[in-house]
Amino acid sequence: MATGMTHYETLGVSVRAGTDEIRAAYRDRLLRFRDLAGSPQAPDPLLLDRLREAYAVLVDPVQRTAYDATLDQPAAPPPVPPAVRSSGAGDGAVAHGFRFVGEGGAYFRIWIVNLCLSIVTLGIYSAWAKVRREQYFHRNLLFNDSAFDYHGKPQAILKGRAIAFALFLVLSLAQEAGPLPYLLALLVIAIVAPALLIRALRFRAANTSYRSLRFSFEAAYATAFKVLALNLLITVLTLGLWFPKLVRDWRKFTVEHSRFGTTAFTCTLGVGQVYRIFLIPLALFFVLAIVIGIAGLKGGGLFVILLGIGFYLLAPAYVMGRLTNAVWSSSALGEHRFSSDIPVRRYVGVALTNWLGIICTLGLFIPWAQVRMARLRAAHLTLHAVGSLDDFVAREHEQVSALGDAAADVFDMDLAL
Amino acid sequence: MSDFSVAFFDGRRPQAHAARLSCDNGEFVVRGEFGERRAPREAVEISEALAGAPRFLHLPDGSSCEVAPAGLAAFADWLAAQGHRPGLVSRMQMRWSYALVALLGCVLSVAAGYFWVLPAAADALAPRVPPAALQMLSTQVLDSLDGRLLKPTQLAAERRAAIAGEVARFAALGPEVPAYRLHFRASGVGPNAFALPSGDIVIFDSLAELGNAGEVAAVVAHELGHVHHRHGMRQLIQSSVVSFVAGVYFGDVSSLVSGAAALVLESRYSRDFEHEADVYAVGLMRDSGRDPVALADMLARLEKAHGGDGGNSVLASHPETRARIAYIEAHRR
């Protein structure tokens, strides 16, 4: 064989693999190939031909028997799927990729069944639905052939939601009741929100595990208050010019207070980096404002609306894509560095087609959209391991109430910001 | 098959150990180079099957076993052989047939909720809102509008008195006509009138100039219909729920989509309300010995004043004016 690889090795399956397994492996490799195409780690284009040929031969019993006969000796035991990429850094680090192996169709079934039950139970079952969603997205995220896991309990989430919802109701009623209660409600939110956010992050981290080791999140209230309240105040005072600083501080805060076992995450994200990300959308925003102003005067109503919607859709996707890359690429777990290299065009393209798909199908495309995004993000995330990845140590596990997490749901707080 | 191959993690280090899982006398047993772990079956938490996602067994000591995607089918068979049955929901999630039933269930229950349950709930709830709360809410709305969109009226006092006099003839019909208060305001947004849940009815100067006092009173009769049927409160309840649900469903995508969806869905309710108010106004006009066609004339003039292109008929909060006029003319007497 020209490549020196058997068809089995090309697909990463054992010589005894059944047809279903071969089909699954083929699909998996294809998706991986597609996800990596166009990135700096683009695979050899010939790999696609080899994959197709390997699949065509192995999936047909007659051809496969003939092919097996040409292999002079039984093939070696299944090679480890090459999730390991060579690290370009040359610092002796070994690059390990992440993979998301969930599928839109499979997730649709889970999503729709749980959605139906949530509707019929007037929302009570949504706590169970949430746990399934988290489990689906954790358990299908693979690193070094092991999956992440989610341990949140629906009962805890339901209880937290009930309390958070009551809080939400009281605060919204207070906002309606006049200027003084309104100000009081705002004050309560400003004081309570950082505490709730810390607890939300703690709940999420404490209920995530990898290879039986839990993650954790720990931060002082004062730090969170400074990062959020102070930055928010300056952002308002500077008419939004301070916003990139807020985003940077918040992202750095969420990463740096997380741990895997006893090992801490670090983040060296710079303020300048985030400002550069916001530069283009911001400049575009001002140009657009002028164009819309002129077109509006001349009565180009439809044109203005299209332009506005286009910006409204593209700008957040652009920022999210670049921000994801910047945050991960400046983060590390102990001495192991992360990197993320999602092509921004791909990210914006996926976000945009997801949006269109969801609108055109009245929301039925949502599961596929979420799976596509998870695949894209995972396929471009890499951990550059220095030495063994087996040396992390577990720490004492603690119980965390779900109130903060539920509050984040009820108040629609976006933890990723 | 009595035992099964898994990856074992001891809960202390993220190191994978090859292991065999078996069941012995009501206990799960994990064996490997690390030795042997045992735990009673009830104490072991088995994560449910979620399509092709790896599954876990969590032992009470914090260790766990992971079943890779390739071994899931065999693992499910093995579990079944041990007498472990997946839950109902878990089984439903695996089949397309149940997914389609669930889809149908979603559509039907949302439709039932939207067309029957929500309007009925709003209808039942609205009368229970204390009058003091209604008054507070309405005063607040009017105050905030007075600051921005509405200006003091320019109408002559006699003209206002003439309209008030015409409207008073409705009130004379009996106690079933709701209590009301008339407010005259100038506004730049074109002729209009609206009723607040408390019975405060606001008439724009531009509307008052569209017809004679009797014709303006016909429009007030329509607004009294809104007050009588508590449309304001019902609309508030219904649209809050619709916006909330649309926000939860589409919220992840964008607030723009959820807002647009809510807007389209709410407009159907308000069209129903307009019709109810028309029916009420026709009755009031006839009972007070007047020709309801005055309302139809006013509607035609209103549409003309607003440009009357009907181009945004889907979002129109007043249904096709022609249909409303036709209804009024068909029920003149």
GROMACS .gro file of C-alpha atoms in nm, chain A:
model
  417
    1MET     CA    1   0.000   0.000   0.000
    2ALA     CA    2   0.126   0.339  -0.098
    3THR     CA    3   0.058   0.496   0.240
    4GLY     CA    4   0.186   0.205   0.443
    5MET     CA    5  -0.145   0.205   0.633
    6THR     CA    6  -0.409  -0.063   0.615
    7HIS     CA    7  -0.767   0.037   0.553
    8TYR     CA    8  -0.834  -0.057   0.915
    9GLU     CA    9  -0.565   0.180   1.036
   10THR     CA   10  -0.691   0.456   0.810
   11LEU     CA   11  -1.032   0.434   0.977
   12GLY     CA   12  -0.885   0.359   1.320
   13VAL     CA   13  -1.089   0.041   1.373
   14SER     CA   14  -0.988  -0.310   1.468
   15VAL     CA   15  -0.973  -0.588   1.207
   16ARG     CA   16  -1.265  -0.747   1.385
   17ALA     CA   17  -1.479  -0.433   1.373
   18GLY     CA   18  -1.841  -0.478   1.265
   19THR     CA   19  -2.007  -0.286   0.982
   20ASP     CA   20  -2.176  -0.042   1.221
   21GLU     CA   21  -1.849   0.040   1.388
   22ILE     CA   22  -1.681   0.093   1.052
   23ARG     CA   23  -1.961   0.317   0.938
   24ALA     CA   24  -1.942   0.520   1.259
   25ALA     CA   25  -1.564   0.548   1.236
   26TYR     CA   26  -1.587   0.660   0.874
   27ARG     CA   27  -1.843   0.926   0.951
   28ASP     CA   28  -1.638   1.043   1.245
   29ARG     CA   29  -1.321   1.074   1.038
   30LEU     CA   30  -1.504   1.254   0.761
   31LEU     CA   31  -1.647   1.511   0.999
   32ARG     CA   32  -1.308   1.556   1.157
   33PHE     CA   33  -1.152   1.603   0.817
   34ARG     CA   34  -1.413   1.863   0.728
   35ASP     CA   35  -1.374   2.046   1.060
   36LEU     CA   36  -1.000   2.073   1.018
   37ALA     CA   37  -1.002   2.169   0.651
   38GLY     CA   38  -0.907   2.529   0.608
   39SER     CA   39  -0.733   2.551   0.945
   40PRO     CA   40  -0.356   2.561   0.993
   41GLN     CA   41  -0.373   2.190   1.081
   42ALA     CA   42  -0.546   2.104   0.756
   43PRO     CA   43  -0.500   1.734   0.684
   44ASP     CA   44  -0.347   1.599   0.366
   45PRO     CA   45  -0.618   1.624   0.097
   46LEU     CA   46  -0.529   1.271  -0.014
   47LEU     CA   47  -0.653   1.147   0.322
   48LEU     CA   48  -1.007   1.199   0.198
   49ASP     CA   49  -0.951   0.960  -0.093
   50ARG     CA   50  -0.794   0.705   0.139
   51LEU     CA   51  -1.086   0.731   0.381
   52ARG     CA   52  -1.340   0.682   0.101
   53GLU     CA   53  -1.156   0.386  -0.041
   54ALA     CA   54  -1.109   0.225   0.299
   55TYR     CA   55  -1.478   0.264   0.375
   56ALA     CA   56  -1.592   0.136   0.035
   57VAL     CA   57  -1.382  -0.177   0.072
   58LEU     CA   58  -1.452  -0.256   0.435
   59VAL     CA   59  -1.826  -0.199   0.430
   60ASP     CA   60  -1.876  -0.451   0.148
   61PRO     CA   61  -1.841  -0.808   0.284
   62VAL     CA   62  -1.714  -0.951  -0.048
   63GLN     CA   63  -1.452  -0.686  -0.103
   64ARG     CA   64  -1.354  -0.696   0.260
   65THR     CA   65  -1.289  -1.071   0.256
   66ALA     CA   66  -1.077  -1.028  -0.054
   67TYR     CA   67  -0.891  -0.741   0.105
   68ASP     CA   68  -0.833  -0.930   0.429
   69ALA     CA   69  -0.671  -1.205   0.227
   70THR     CA   70  -0.416  -0.958   0.087
   71LEU     CA   71  -0.303  -0.861   0.434
   72ASP     CA   72  -0.021  -1.109   0.491
   73GLN     CA   73  -0.051  -1.110   0.867
   74PRO     CA   74  -0.330  -1.024   1.106
   75ALA     CA   75  -0.325  -0.650   1.154
   76ALA     CA   76  -0.189  -0.514   1.477
   77PRO     CA   77  -0.438  -0.441   1.756
   78PRO     CA   78  -0.640  -0.128   1.691
   79PRO     CA   79  -0.410   0.171   1.687
   80VAL     CA   80  -0.503   0.458   1.912
   81PRO     CA   81  -0.696   0.704   1.697
   82PRO     CA   82  -0.451   0.979   1.618
   83ALA     CA   83  -0.612   1.246   1.832
   84VAL     CA   84  -0.255   1.346   1.904
   85ARG     CA   85  -0.127   1.611   1.668
   86SER     CA   86   0.233   1.713   1.648
   87SER     CA   87   0.281   2.036   1.829
   88GLY     CA   88   0.436   2.309   1.619
   89ALA     CA   89   0.572   2.483   1.924
   90GLY     CA   90   0.887   2.272   1.940
   91ASP     CA   91   0.891   2.305   2.318
   92GLY     CA   92   0.861   1.934   2.371
   93ALA     CA   93   0.487   1.966   2.425
   94VAL     CA   94   0.255   1.708   2.272
   95ALA     CA   95  -0.065   1.845   2.122
   96HIS     CA   96  -0.388   1.668   2.214
   97GLY     CA   97  -0.702   1.762   2.028
   98PHE     CA   98  -1.059   1.772   2.154
   99ARG     CA   99  -1.341   1.606   1.964
  100PHE     CA  100  -1.715   1.649   1.986
  101VAL     CA  101  -1.883   1.331   1.863
  102GLY     CA  102  -2.250   1.419   1.918
  103GLU     CA  103  -2.489   1.418   1.622
  104GLY     CA  104  -2.771   1.656   1.539
  105GLY     CA  105  -3.026   1.382   1.467
  106ALA     CA  106  -2.957   1.195   1.789
  107TYR     CA  107  -2.969   1.514   1.992
  108PHE     CA  108  -3.291   1.619   1.819
  109ARG     CA  109  -3.466   1.309   1.956
  110ILE     CA  110  -3.347   1.384   2.308
  111TRP     CA  111  -3.430   1.751   2.275
  112ILE     CA  112  -3.781   1.710   2.136
  113VAL     CA  113  -3.887   1.441   2.384
  114ASN     CA  114  -3.769   1.655   2.676
  115LEU     CA  115  -3.917   1.970   2.527
  116CYS     CA  116  -4.255   1.800   2.495
  117LEU     CA  117  -4.240   1.679   2.856
  118SER     CA  118  -4.136   2.027   2.971
  119ILE     CA  119  -4.434   2.185   2.795
  120VAL     CA  120  -4.682   1.931   2.925
  121THR     CA  121  -4.555   1.977   3.282
  122LEU     CA  122  -4.564   2.357   3.247
  123GLY     CA  123  -4.187   2.383   3.270
  124ILE     CA  124  -4.122   2.161   3.571
  125TYR     CA  125  -3.957   1.890   3.363
  126SER     CA  126  -3.720   2.145   3.212
  127ALA     CA  127  -3.479   2.078   3.499
  128TRP     CA  128  -3.449   1.720   3.375
  129ALA     CA  129  -3.420   1.847   3.019
  130LYS     CA  130  -3.137   2.074   3.124
  131VAL     CA  131  -2.947   1.786   3.286
  132ARG     CA  132  -2.985   1.578   2.969
  133ARG     CA  133  -2.864   1.864   2.753
  134GLU     CA  134  -2.560   1.920   2.974
  135GLN     CA  135  -2.492   1.546   2.983
  136TYR     CA  136  -2.519   1.519   2.607
  137PHE     CA  137  -2.275   1.801   2.547
  138HIS     CA  138  -2.034   1.692   2.822
  139ARG     CA  139  -2.034   1.322   2.748
  140ASN     CA  140  -1.984   1.366   2.374
  141LEU     CA  141  -1.682   1.589   2.425
  142LEU     CA  142  -1.380   1.363   2.405
  143PHE     CA  143  -1.023   1.431   2.503
  144ASN     CA  144  -0.765   1.156   2.486
  145ASP     CA  145  -1.046   0.906   2.423
  146SER     CA  146  -1.220   0.991   2.748
  147ALA     CA  147  -1.538   1.189   2.783
  148PHE     CA  148  -1.633   1.470   3.018
  149ASP     CA  149  -1.926   1.410   3.250
  150TYR     CA  150  -2.196   1.624   3.410
  151HIS     CA  151  -2.327   1.549   3.759
  152GLY     CA  152  -2.593   1.818   3.820
  153LYS     CA  153  -2.912   1.678   3.976
  154PRO     CA  154  -3.251   1.781   3.836
  155GLN     CA  155  -3.408   1.810   4.183
  156ALA     CA  156  -3.138   2.054   4.294
  157ILE     CA  157  -3.180   2.256   3.976
  158LEU     CA  158  -3.558   2.263   4.015
  159LYS     CA  159  -3.533   2.387   4.373
  160GLY     CA  160  -3.283   2.654   4.274
  161ARG     CA  161  -3.507   2.763   3.989
  162ALA     CA  162  -3.810   2.799   4.213
  163ILE     CA  163  -3.618   3.029   4.448
  164ALA     CA  164  -3.459   3.224   4.165
  165PHE     CA  165  -3.796   3.265   3.994
  166ALA     CA  166  -3.955   3.398   4.312
  167LEU     CA  167  -3.668   3.645   4.345
  168PHE     CA  168  -3.713   3.746   3.983
  169LEU     CA  169  -4.086   3.801   4.033
  170VAL     CA  170  -4.038   4.013   4.346
  171LEU     CA  171  -3.776   4.227   4.175
  172SER     CA  172  -3.981   4.283   3.859
  173LEU     CA  173  -4.286   4.374   4.066
  174ALA     CA  174  -4.074   4.613   4.269
  175GLN     CA  175  -3.956   4.774   3.947
  176GLU     CA  176  -4.319   4.840   3.851
  177ALA     CA  177  -4.417   4.978   4.189
  178GLY     CA  178  -4.261   5.323   4.167
  179PRO     CA  179  -3.927   5.500   4.167
  180LEU     CA  180  -3.813   5.415   4.520
  181PRO     CA  181  -3.881   5.040   4.508
  182TYR     CA  182  -3.727   5.043   4.160
  183LEU     CA  183  -3.402   5.189   4.287
  184LEU     CA  184  -3.405   4.949   4.579
  185ALA     CA  185  -3.453   4.655   4.342
  186LEU     CA  186  -3.163   4.773   4.126
  187LEU     CA  187  -2.945   4.800   4.435
  188VAL     CA  188  -3.038   4.449   4.548
  189ILE     CA  189  -2.958   4.314   4.200
  190ALA     CA  190  -2.622   4.491   4.195
  191ILE     CA  191  -2.530   4.346   4.533
  192VAL     CA  192  -2.666   3.995   4.479
  193ALA     CA  193  -2.570   3.937   4.114
  194PRO     CA  194  -2.194   3.883   4.171
  195ALA     CA  195  -2.266   3.635   4.449
  196LEU     CA  196  -2.514   3.446   4.231
  197LEU     CA  197  -2.272   3.440   3.940
  198ILE     CA  198  -1.994   3.298   4.157
  199ARG     CA  199  -2.228   3.027   4.279
  200ALA     CA  200  -2.342   2.956   3.924
  201LEU     CA  201  -1.984   2.907   3.811
  202ARG     CA  202  -1.912   2.695   4.118
  203PHE     CA  203  -2.212   2.473   4.050
  204ARG     CA  204  -2.113   2.421   3.689
  205ALA     CA  205  -1.749   2.350   3.765
  206ALA     CA  206  -1.819   2.125   4.062
  207ASN     CA  207  -2.058   1.918   3.852
  208THR     CA  208  -1.818   1.870   3.564
  209SER     CA  209  -1.567   1.589   3.570
  210TYR     CA  210  -1.311   1.432   3.344
  211ARG     CA  211  -1.176   1.087   3.416
  212SER     CA  212  -1.345   1.094   3.758
  213LEU     CA  213  -1.170   1.417   3.865
  214ARG     CA  214  -1.394   1.713   3.936
  215PHE     CA  215  -1.342   2.070   3.828
  216SER     CA  216  -1.398   2.346   4.081
  217PHE     CA  217  -1.440   2.722   4.094
  218GLU     CA  218  -1.357   2.945   4.387
  219ALA     CA  219  -1.358   3.322   4.402
  220ALA     CA  220  -1.405   3.590   4.664
  221TYR     CA  221  -1.719   3.803   4.647
  222ALA     CA  222  -1.516   4.126   4.651
  223THR     CA  223  -1.321   4.021   4.340
  224ALA     CA  224  -1.635   3.939   4.146
  225PHE     CA  225  -1.800   4.263   4.259
  226LYS     CA  226  -1.502   4.463   4.137
  227VAL     CA  227  -1.488   4.280   3.803
  228LEU     CA  228  -1.860   4.320   3.738
  229ALA     CA  229  -2.010   4.617   3.919
  230LEU     CA  230  -1.716   4.854   3.886
  231ASN     CA  231  -1.649   4.771   3.521
  232LEU     CA  232  -2.019   4.792   3.440
  233LEU     CA  233  -2.040   5.137   3.597
  234ILE     CA  234  -1.741   5.265   3.399
  235THR     CA  235  -1.880   5.103   3.083
  236VAL     CA  236  -2.202   5.299   3.124
  237LEU     CA  237  -2.015   5.621   3.204
  238THR     CA  238  -1.790   5.584   2.897
  239LEU     CA  239  -2.085   5.501   2.667
  240GLY     CA  240  -1.957   5.148   2.610
  241LEU     CA  241  -1.592   5.224   2.534
  242TRP     CA  242  -1.495   5.034   2.849
  243PHE     CA  243  -1.690   4.722   2.746
  244PRO     CA  244  -1.392   4.526   2.603
  245LYS     CA  245  -1.212   4.575   2.936
  246LEU     CA  246  -1.518   4.435   3.115
  247VAL     CA  247  -1.523   4.134   2.883
  248ARG     CA  248  -1.153   4.072   2.932
  249ASP     CA  249  -1.167   4.101   3.312
  250TRP     CA  250  -1.469   3.872   3.329
  251ARG     CA  251  -1.319   3.605   3.104
  252LYS     CA  252  -0.987   3.614   3.289
  253PHE     CA  253  -1.176   3.594   3.618
  254THR     CA  254  -1.378   3.285   3.516
  255VAL     CA  255  -1.070   3.100   3.389
  256GLU     CA  256  -0.828   3.191   3.665
  257HIS     CA  257  -1.051   3.082   3.950
  258SER     CA  258  -1.114   2.739   3.799
  259ARG     CA  259  -0.928   2.423   3.885
  260PHE     CA  260  -0.909   2.071   3.756
  261GLY     CA  261  -0.846   1.859   4.063
  262THR     CA  262  -0.592   2.063   4.257
  263THR     CA  263  -0.437   2.219   3.946
  264ALA     CA  264  -0.531   2.579   3.872
  265PHE     CA  265  -0.605   2.731   3.534
  266THR     CA  266  -0.421   3.048   3.439
  267CYS     CA  267  -0.507   3.314   3.184
  268THR     CA  268  -0.281   3.580   3.037
  269LEU     CA  269  -0.543   3.745   2.816
  270GLY     CA  270  -0.438   4.105   2.756
  271VAL     CA  271  -0.666   4.409   2.748
  272GLY     CA  272  -0.515   4.517   2.416
  273GLN     CA  273  -0.602   4.182   2.255
  274VAL     CA  274  -0.970   4.220   2.340
  275TYR     CA  275  -0.976   4.582   2.226
  276ARG     CA  276  -0.831   4.474   1.890
  277ILE     CA  277  -1.112   4.219   1.855
  278PHE     CA  278  -1.373   4.488   1.914
  279LEU     CA  279  -1.197   4.739   1.690
  280ILE     CA  280  -1.341   4.625   1.355
  281PRO     CA  281  -1.703   4.579   1.470
  282LEU     CA  282  -1.689   4.912   1.651
  283ALA     CA  283  -1.547   5.098   1.351
  284LEU     CA  284  -1.801   4.924   1.129
  285PHE     CA  285  -2.075   5.028   1.370
  286PHE     CA  286  -1.990   5.396   1.333
  287VAL     CA  287  -1.960   5.372   0.955
  288LEU     CA  288  -2.294   5.192   0.943
  289ALA     CA  289  -2.455   5.450   1.167
  290ILE     CA  290  -2.355   5.718   0.919
  291VAL     CA  291  -2.463   5.515   0.615
  292ILE     CA  292  -2.796   5.431   0.777
  293GLY     CA  293  -2.842   5.792   0.870
  294ILE     CA  294  -2.789   5.904   0.510
  295ALA     CA  295  -2.992   5.621   0.356
  296GLY     CA  296  -3.268   5.682   0.610
  297LEU     CA  297  -3.292   6.043   0.496
  298LYS     CA  298  -3.317   5.930   0.134
  299GLY     CA  299  -3.589   5.679   0.221
  300GLY     CA  300  -3.395   5.355   0.166
  301GLY     CA  301  -3.600   5.179   0.433
  302LEU     CA  302  -3.548   4.818   0.327
  303PHE     CA  303  -3.179   4.872   0.262
  304VAL     CA  304  -3.133   5.017   0.608
  305ILE     CA  305  -3.317   4.727   0.773
  306LEU     CA  306  -3.110   4.467   0.586
  307LEU     CA  307  -2.789   4.646   0.673
  308GLY     CA  308  -2.888   4.669   1.036
  309ILE     CA  309  -2.987   4.302   1.060
  310GLY     CA  310  -2.668   4.198   0.884
  311PHE     CA  311  -2.457   4.385   1.135
  312TYR     CA  312  -2.666   4.264   1.427
  313LEU     CA  313  -2.602   3.904   1.315
  314LEU     CA  314  -2.243   3.919   1.200
  315ALA     CA  315  -2.079   4.136   1.462
  316PRO     CA  316  -2.153   3.919   1.771
  317ALA     CA  317  -2.051   3.602   1.584
  318TYR     CA  318  -1.727   3.764   1.474
  319VAL     CA  319  -1.650   3.879   1.827
  320MET     CA  320  -1.743   3.542   1.981
  321GLY     CA  321  -1.526   3.349   1.735
  322ARG     CA  322  -1.220   3.562   1.786
  323LEU     CA  323  -1.276   3.591   2.160
  324THR     CA  324  -1.300   3.212   2.194
  325ASN     CA  325  -0.964   3.178   2.019
  326ALA     CA  326  -0.805   3.454   2.224
  327VAL     CA  327  -0.928   3.327   2.561
  328TRP     CA  328  -0.826   2.965   2.505
  329SER     CA  329  -0.495   3.051   2.343
  330SER     CA  330  -0.396   3.256   2.646
  331SER     CA  331  -0.514   2.994   2.898
  332ALA     CA  332  -0.325   2.708   3.055
  333LEU     CA  333  -0.391   2.428   3.300
  334GLY     CA  334  -0.083   2.407   3.518
  335GLU     CA  335   0.202   2.401   3.268
  336HIS     CA  336  -0.014   2.264   2.987
  337ARG     CA  337  -0.109   2.534   2.743
  338PHE     CA  338  -0.435   2.553   2.544
  339SER     CA  339  -0.476   2.686   2.195
  340SER     CA  340  -0.782   2.750   1.981
  341ASP     CA  341  -0.763   2.827   1.610
  342ILE     CA  342  -1.119   2.846   1.480
  343PRO     CA  343  -1.109   3.024   1.142
  344VAL     CA  344  -1.321   3.332   1.207
  345ARG     CA  345  -1.492   3.295   0.868
  346ARG     CA  346  -1.600   2.942   0.953
  347TYR     CA  347  -1.729   3.054   1.292
  348VAL     CA  348  -1.931   3.338   1.144
  349GLY     CA  349  -2.052   3.108   0.864
  350VAL     CA  350  -2.171   2.842   1.107
  351ALA     CA  351  -2.335   3.101   1.333
  352LEU     CA  352  -2.512   3.260   1.038
  353THR     CA  353  -2.637   2.936   0.881
  354ASN     CA  354  -2.749   2.817   1.225
  355TRP     CA  355  -2.950   3.133   1.262
  356LEU     CA  356  -3.109   3.096   0.920
  357GLY     CA  357  -3.181   2.728   0.979
  358ILE     CA  358  -3.349   2.799   1.310
  359ILE     CA  359  -3.569   3.070   1.164
  360CYS     CA  360  -3.665   2.869   0.856
  361THR     CA  361  -3.760   2.562   1.062
  362LEU     CA  362  -3.932   2.761   1.340
  363GLY     CA  363  -3.671   2.636   1.584
  364LEU     CA  364  -3.657   2.267   1.492
  365PHE     CA  365  -3.300   2.314   1.372
  366ILE     CA  366  -3.185   2.420   1.722
  367PRO     CA  367  -3.035   2.079   1.815
  368TRP     CA  368  -2.837   2.060   1.491
  369ALA     CA  369  -2.721   2.417   1.535
  370GLN     CA  370  -2.592   2.350   1.885
  371VAL     CA  371  -2.415   2.031   1.776
  372ARG     CA  372  -2.250   2.206   1.480
  373MET     CA  373  -2.116   2.479   1.704
  374ALA     CA  374  -1.988   2.230   1.962
  375ARG     CA  375  -1.812   2.033   1.688
  376LEU     CA  376  -1.646   2.341   1.547
  377ARG     CA  377  -1.524   2.464   1.883
  378ALA     CA  378  -1.392   2.123   1.990
  379ALA     CA  379  -1.221   2.047   1.660
  380HIS     CA  380  -1.006   2.358   1.692
  381LEU     CA  381  -0.922   2.329   2.059
  382THR     CA  382  -0.587   2.179   2.153
  383LEU     CA  383  -0.406   2.112   2.478
  384HIS     CA  384  -0.028   2.119   2.449
  385ALA     CA  385   0.076   1.874   2.716
  386VAL     CA  386   0.416   1.902   2.877
  387GLY     CA  387   0.485   1.553   3.005
  388SER     CA  388   0.221   1.321   3.147
  389LEU     CA  389  -0.145   1.415   3.173
  390ASP     CA  390  -0.198   1.154   3.445
  391ASP     CA  391  -0.042   1.356   3.724
  392PHE     CA  392  -0.337   1.571   3.823
  393VAL     CA  393  -0.465   1.505   4.171
  394ALA     CA  394  -0.821   1.516   4.300
  395ARG     CA  395  -0.917   1.750   4.580
  396GLU     CA  396  -1.188   1.724   4.843
  397HIS     CA  397  -1.525   1.723   4.675
  398GLU     CA  398  -1.786   1.966   4.805
  399GLN     CA  399  -2.158   1.999   4.756
  400VAL     CA  400  -2.269   2.319   4.587
  401SER     CA  401  -2.631   2.433   4.579
  402ALA     CA  402  -2.788   2.498   4.241
  403LEU     CA  403  -2.932   2.839   4.332
  404GLY     CA  404  -2.669   3.044   4.152
  405ASP     CA  405  -2.690   2.828   3.842
  406ALA     CA  406  -3.068   2.847   3.840
  407ALA     CA  407  -3.057   3.221   3.891
  408ALA     CA  408  -2.828   3.250   3.592
  409ASP     CA  409  -3.093   3.062   3.391
  410VAL     CA  410  -3.387   3.263   3.520
  411PHE     CA  411  -3.221   3.603   3.485
  412ASP     CA  412  -3.088   3.499   3.147
  413MET     CA  413  -2.732   3.579   3.244
  414ASP     CA  414  -2.484   3.466   2.985
  415LEU     CA  415  -2.193   3.321   3.176
  416ALA     CA  416  -1.977   3.311   2.865
  417LEU     CA  417  -2.043   3.683   2.811
   0.00000   0.00000   0.00000
